[in-house]
Amino acid sequence: MNNINGKFWDEKYAGVDSVYGKEPNNFFKEQIDKIKPGKILMPGDGEGRNGVYAAVNGWIVNSVDYSQVAHDKAVQFAQDSGTQLSYLVIDLAEYEPYKNYYDAVGIIFLHLNKELRSAFFGKVVQSLKTGGILIFEAFSKNQLGRNSGDPQDISMLYDINEIKSIFKELAHVIIVQEEIFLNESKFHSGEASVIRFVGIKK
């Protein structure tokens, strides 16, 4: 496992009840509520706010993240919510999801370095069944310099044309860059620039 990423996220998640809140991301909730429940992959699910929401609403959830601390909090959150999810702690560079397996994938504020993102997102696309839906929201490069959310490293932020290219195998349903007001926690609060994408596996 990548000890640098694991240690960073363990430290971020430790000592705080909920870093990004316990309510699901608005865009994820809006989109997942439109889909018949099935199996969903949640890479970078953190403390489980989105995965637990999906599980409560009938989805079979496989969450994946770097952090053991996040895993423990997510599993407890699921139990407290009367549901469960499968949660794997692993370096995302080493993760190999099942192919043609998932009905949906939720990628919410998962900021990967350029060396990893194309390969990882390619694997994620292959994990979808034909007709499966991918939901993505993350900060755009215009987020640089704003205090409404990290990372503040332009190489970790996304460009809309890059997202179009990375997910070119999917039929694009939504692909927009928007200015929104985040109110998810003190770490995600204020005016922010995000890219939102929904695609369907052809």
CSV table of C-alpha atoms in Angstrom, one decimal:
chain,number,residue,atom,x,y,z
A,1,MET,CA,0.0,0.0,0.0
A,2,ASN,CA,1.1,3.6,-0.6
A,3,ASN,CA,2.1,4.6,2.9
A,4,ILE,CA,2.3,8.3,2.0
A,5,ASN,CA,-1.3,8.4,0.8
A,6,GLY,CA,-2.5,6.2,3.6
A,7,LYS,CA,-0.8,8.1,6.3
A,8,PHE,CA,-2.0,11.5,4.9
A,9,TRP,CA,-5.6,10.5,4.8
A,10,ASP,CA,-5.4,8.6,8.2
A,11,GLU,CA,-4.2,11.8,9.8
A,12,LYS,CA,-6.9,13.9,8.0
A,13,TYR,CA,-9.7,11.7,9.1
A,14,ALA,CA,-8.5,11.1,12.7
A,15,GLY,CA,-9.7,13.3,15.5
A,16,VAL,CA,-12.7,14.7,13.6
A,17,ASP,CA,-16.2,13.2,13.8
A,18,SER,CA,-16.8,13.8,10.1
A,19,VAL,CA,-14.4,15.6,7.8
A,20,TYR,CA,-16.8,16.2,5.0
A,21,GLY,CA,-20.1,15.7,6.8
A,22,LYS,CA,-22.5,12.8,6.9
A,23,GLU,CA,-25.0,14.0,4.2
A,24,PRO,CA,-24.4,12.8,0.7
A,25,ASN,CA,-22.9,15.1,-1.9
A,26,ASN,CA,-25.8,17.0,-3.6
A,27,PHE,CA,-24.9,16.1,-7.2
A,28,PHE,CA,-24.4,12.4,-6.3
A,29,LYS,CA,-27.7,12.2,-4.5
A,30,GLU,CA,-29.5,14.0,-7.3
A,31,GLN,CA,-28.2,11.5,-9.9
A,32,ILE,CA,-28.2,8.2,-7.9
A,33,ASP,CA,-31.9,8.8,-6.9
A,34,LYS,CA,-32.8,8.5,-10.6
A,35,ILE,CA,-31.3,5.0,-11.0
A,36,LYS,CA,-32.7,1.6,-10.1
A,37,PRO,CA,-30.5,0.2,-7.4
A,38,GLY,CA,-27.9,-2.5,-8.2
A,39,LYS,CA,-24.2,-2.8,-7.5
A,40,ILE,CA,-22.2,0.4,-7.2
A,41,LEU,CA,-18.4,1.1,-6.9
A,42,MET,CA,-17.4,4.0,-4.8
A,43,PRO,CA,-13.7,4.8,-5.2
A,44,GLY,CA,-12.3,7.3,-2.7
A,45,ASP,CA,-15.4,7.0,-0.5
A,46,GLY,CA,-13.7,8.3,2.6
A,47,GLU,CA,-15.9,8.2,5.7
A,48,GLY,CA,-18.8,6.8,3.6
A,49,ARG,CA,-21.3,9.7,3.3
A,50,ASN,CA,-22.1,8.7,-0.3
A,51,GLY,CA,-21.7,5.0,0.0
A,52,VAL,CA,-23.9,4.8,3.1
A,53,TYR,CA,-26.5,6.9,1.4
A,54,ALA,CA,-26.5,4.5,-1.6
A,55,ALA,CA,-26.7,1.5,0.7
A,56,VAL,CA,-29.6,2.9,2.7
A,57,ASN,CA,-31.4,3.3,-0.6
A,58,GLY,CA,-31.0,-0.3,-1.7
A,59,TRP,CA,-27.6,-0.4,-3.5
A,60,ILE,CA,-25.0,-3.1,-2.9
A,61,VAL,CA,-22.0,-0.9,-2.2
A,62,ASN,CA,-18.3,-1.6,-2.7
A,63,SER,CA,-16.2,1.3,-1.3
A,64,VAL,CA,-12.5,1.7,-1.8
A,65,ASP,CA,-10.1,4.1,-0.2
A,66,TYR,CA,-6.5,4.6,1.0
A,67,SER,CA,-7.4,5.2,4.7
A,68,GLN,CA,-8.0,2.6,7.4
A,69,VAL,CA,-9.3,5.4,9.7
A,70,ALA,CA,-11.9,6.3,7.0
A,71,HIS,CA,-12.8,2.6,6.6
A,72,ASP,CA,-13.5,2.2,10.3
A,73,LYS,CA,-15.6,5.3,10.4
A,74,ALA,CA,-17.5,4.4,7.3
A,75,VAL,CA,-18.3,0.9,8.5
A,76,GLN,CA,-19.5,2.3,11.9
A,77,PHE,CA,-21.6,4.9,10.1
A,78,ALA,CA,-23.2,2.2,8.0
A,79,GLN,CA,-24.0,0.2,11.1
A,80,ASP,CA,-25.5,3.2,12.8
A,81,SER,CA,-27.6,3.8,9.7
A,82,GLY,CA,-29.0,0.3,9.7
A,83,THR,CA,-27.1,-0.9,6.6
A,84,GLN,CA,-23.8,-2.2,5.5
A,85,LEU,CA,-21.2,-1.8,2.8
A,86,SER,CA,-18.1,-3.6,1.6
A,87,TYR,CA,-15.0,-1.4,2.1
A,88,LEU,CA,-11.5,-2.2,0.8
A,89,VAL,CA,-8.5,-0.3,2.1
A,90,ILE,CA,-5.9,-0.3,-0.7
A,91,ASP,CA,-3.6,1.9,-2.8
A,92,LEU,CA,-5.8,2.9,-5.7
A,93,ALA,CA,-2.8,2.4,-8.0
A,94,GLU,CA,-2.9,-1.3,-7.1
A,95,TYR,CA,-6.7,-1.7,-7.2
A,96,GLU,CA,-8.2,-3.9,-9.9
A,97,PRO,CA,-12.0,-3.8,-9.9
A,98,TYR,CA,-14.1,-6.5,-11.5
A,99,LYS,CA,-14.8,-6.0,-15.2
A,100,ASN,CA,-18.3,-5.6,-16.5
A,101,TYR,CA,-19.7,-5.9,-13.0
A,102,TYR,CA,-21.2,-2.6,-11.7
A,103,ASP,CA,-24.4,-0.9,-12.5
A,104,ALA,CA,-23.0,2.4,-11.4
A,105,VAL,CA,-19.8,4.1,-10.2
A,106,GLY,CA,-19.7,7.2,-8.0
A,107,ILE,CA,-16.5,9.3,-8.1
A,108,ILE,CA,-16.9,12.4,-5.8
A,109,PHE,CA,-14.0,14.7,-5.2
A,110,LEU,CA,-11.4,12.0,-5.9
A,111,HIS,CA,-8.3,14.0,-6.9
A,112,LEU,CA,-5.6,11.8,-8.4
A,113,ASN,CA,-2.2,12.8,-9.8
A,114,LYS,CA,-1.9,12.7,-13.6
A,115,GLU,CA,0.3,9.6,-13.5
A,116,LEU,CA,-2.6,7.6,-12.0
A,117,ARG,CA,-5.8,9.2,-13.1
A,118,SER,CA,-6.1,8.0,-16.7
A,119,ALA,CA,-5.1,4.4,-15.9
A,120,PHE,CA,-7.4,4.3,-12.8
A,121,PHE,CA,-10.4,5.8,-14.5
A,122,GLY,CA,-9.9,3.5,-17.4
A,123,LYS,CA,-10.2,0.5,-15.1
A,124,VAL,CA,-13.3,2.1,-13.5
A,125,VAL,CA,-15.0,2.5,-16.9
A,126,GLN,CA,-14.2,-1.2,-17.7
A,127,SER,CA,-15.8,-2.1,-14.4
A,128,LEU,CA,-19.2,-0.9,-15.6
A,129,LYS,CA,-21.7,-3.2,-17.2
A,130,THR,CA,-23.1,-2.1,-20.6
A,131,GLY,CA,-25.7,0.5,-19.7
A,132,GLY,CA,-24.0,1.3,-16.4
A,133,ILE,CA,-23.8,4.9,-15.2
A,134,LEU,CA,-20.8,6.8,-14.0
A,135,ILE,CA,-21.3,9.9,-11.7
A,136,PHE,CA,-18.4,12.3,-11.3
A,137,GLU,CA,-17.9,15.6,-9.5
A,138,ALA,CA,-14.5,17.2,-8.6
A,139,PHE,CA,-12.8,20.5,-8.5
A,140,SER,CA,-11.8,22.2,-11.8
A,141,LYS,CA,-8.5,24.0,-12.3
A,142,ASN,CA,-10.4,27.3,-11.5
A,143,GLN,CA,-10.6,26.1,-7.9
A,144,LEU,CA,-7.0,27.1,-7.5
A,145,GLY,CA,-6.6,29.9,-5.0
A,146,ARG,CA,-10.1,29.4,-3.4
A,147,ASN,CA,-10.5,28.4,0.2
A,148,SER,CA,-13.7,26.4,-0.3
A,149,GLY,CA,-11.9,23.1,-0.9
A,150,ASP,CA,-8.6,21.3,-1.6
A,151,PRO,CA,-6.3,20.3,-3.2
A,152,GLN,CA,-4.6,23.6,-4.0
A,153,ASP,CA,-2.2,21.9,-6.5
A,154,ILE,CA,-3.2,22.6,-10.1
A,155,SER,CA,-1.8,19.2,-11.3
A,156,MET,CA,-4.4,17.5,-9.0
A,157,LEU,CA,-7.3,19.6,-10.4
A,158,TYR,CA,-9.3,18.7,-13.5
A,159,ASP,CA,-9.9,20.2,-16.9
A,160,ILE,CA,-13.2,19.7,-18.6
A,161,ASN,CA,-11.6,18.6,-21.9
A,162,GLU,CA,-9.5,16.1,-20.0
A,163,ILE,CA,-12.6,14.6,-18.4
A,164,LYS,CA,-14.2,14.4,-21.8
A,165,SER,CA,-11.2,12.5,-23.1
A,166,ILE,CA,-10.8,10.2,-20.1
A,167,PHE,CA,-14.4,9.1,-20.3
A,168,LYS,CA,-14.6,9.1,-24.1
A,169,GLU,CA,-15.9,5.5,-24.1
A,170,LEU,CA,-19.0,6.6,-22.3
A,171,ALA,CA,-22.0,8.3,-23.8
A,172,HIS,CA,-22.0,11.8,-22.2
A,173,VAL,CA,-25.2,12.7,-20.5
A,174,ILE,CA,-23.9,15.6,-18.4
A,175,ILE,CA,-20.6,17.4,-18.8
A,176,VAL,CA,-20.4,20.8,-17.3
A,177,GLN,CA,-18.1,23.1,-15.4
A,178,GLU,CA,-20.0,25.1,-12.9
A,179,GLU,CA,-19.7,27.6,-10.1
A,180,ILE,CA,-21.5,26.2,-7.1
A,181,PHE,CA,-21.8,27.0,-3.4
A,182,LEU,CA,-20.5,24.1,-1.2
A,183,ASN,CA,-21.9,23.6,2.2
A,184,GLU,CA,-20.7,20.1,3.1
A,185,SER,CA,-18.4,20.9,6.0
A,186,LYS,CA,-15.8,23.4,7.0
A,187,PHE,CA,-13.4,21.7,4.5
A,188,HIS,CA,-16.0,22.1,1.7
A,189,SER,CA,-17.6,25.4,2.2
A,190,GLY,CA,-18.1,28.4,-0.1
A,191,GLU,CA,-18.0,29.3,-3.8
A,192,ALA,CA,-16.3,26.6,-5.7
A,193,SER,CA,-15.6,25.6,-9.3
A,194,VAL,CA,-16.5,22.0,-10.1
A,195,ILE,CA,-16.8,19.7,-13.1
A,196,ARG,CA,-19.8,17.5,-13.2
A,197,PHE,CA,-20.1,14.5,-15.4
A,198,VAL,CA,-22.6,11.7,-16.0
A,199,GLY,CA,-21.9,9.0,-18.6
A,200,ILE,CA,-23.4,5.7,-19.7
A,201,LYS,CA,-21.3,2.6,-20.7
A,202,LYS,CA,-22.1,1.9,-24.4
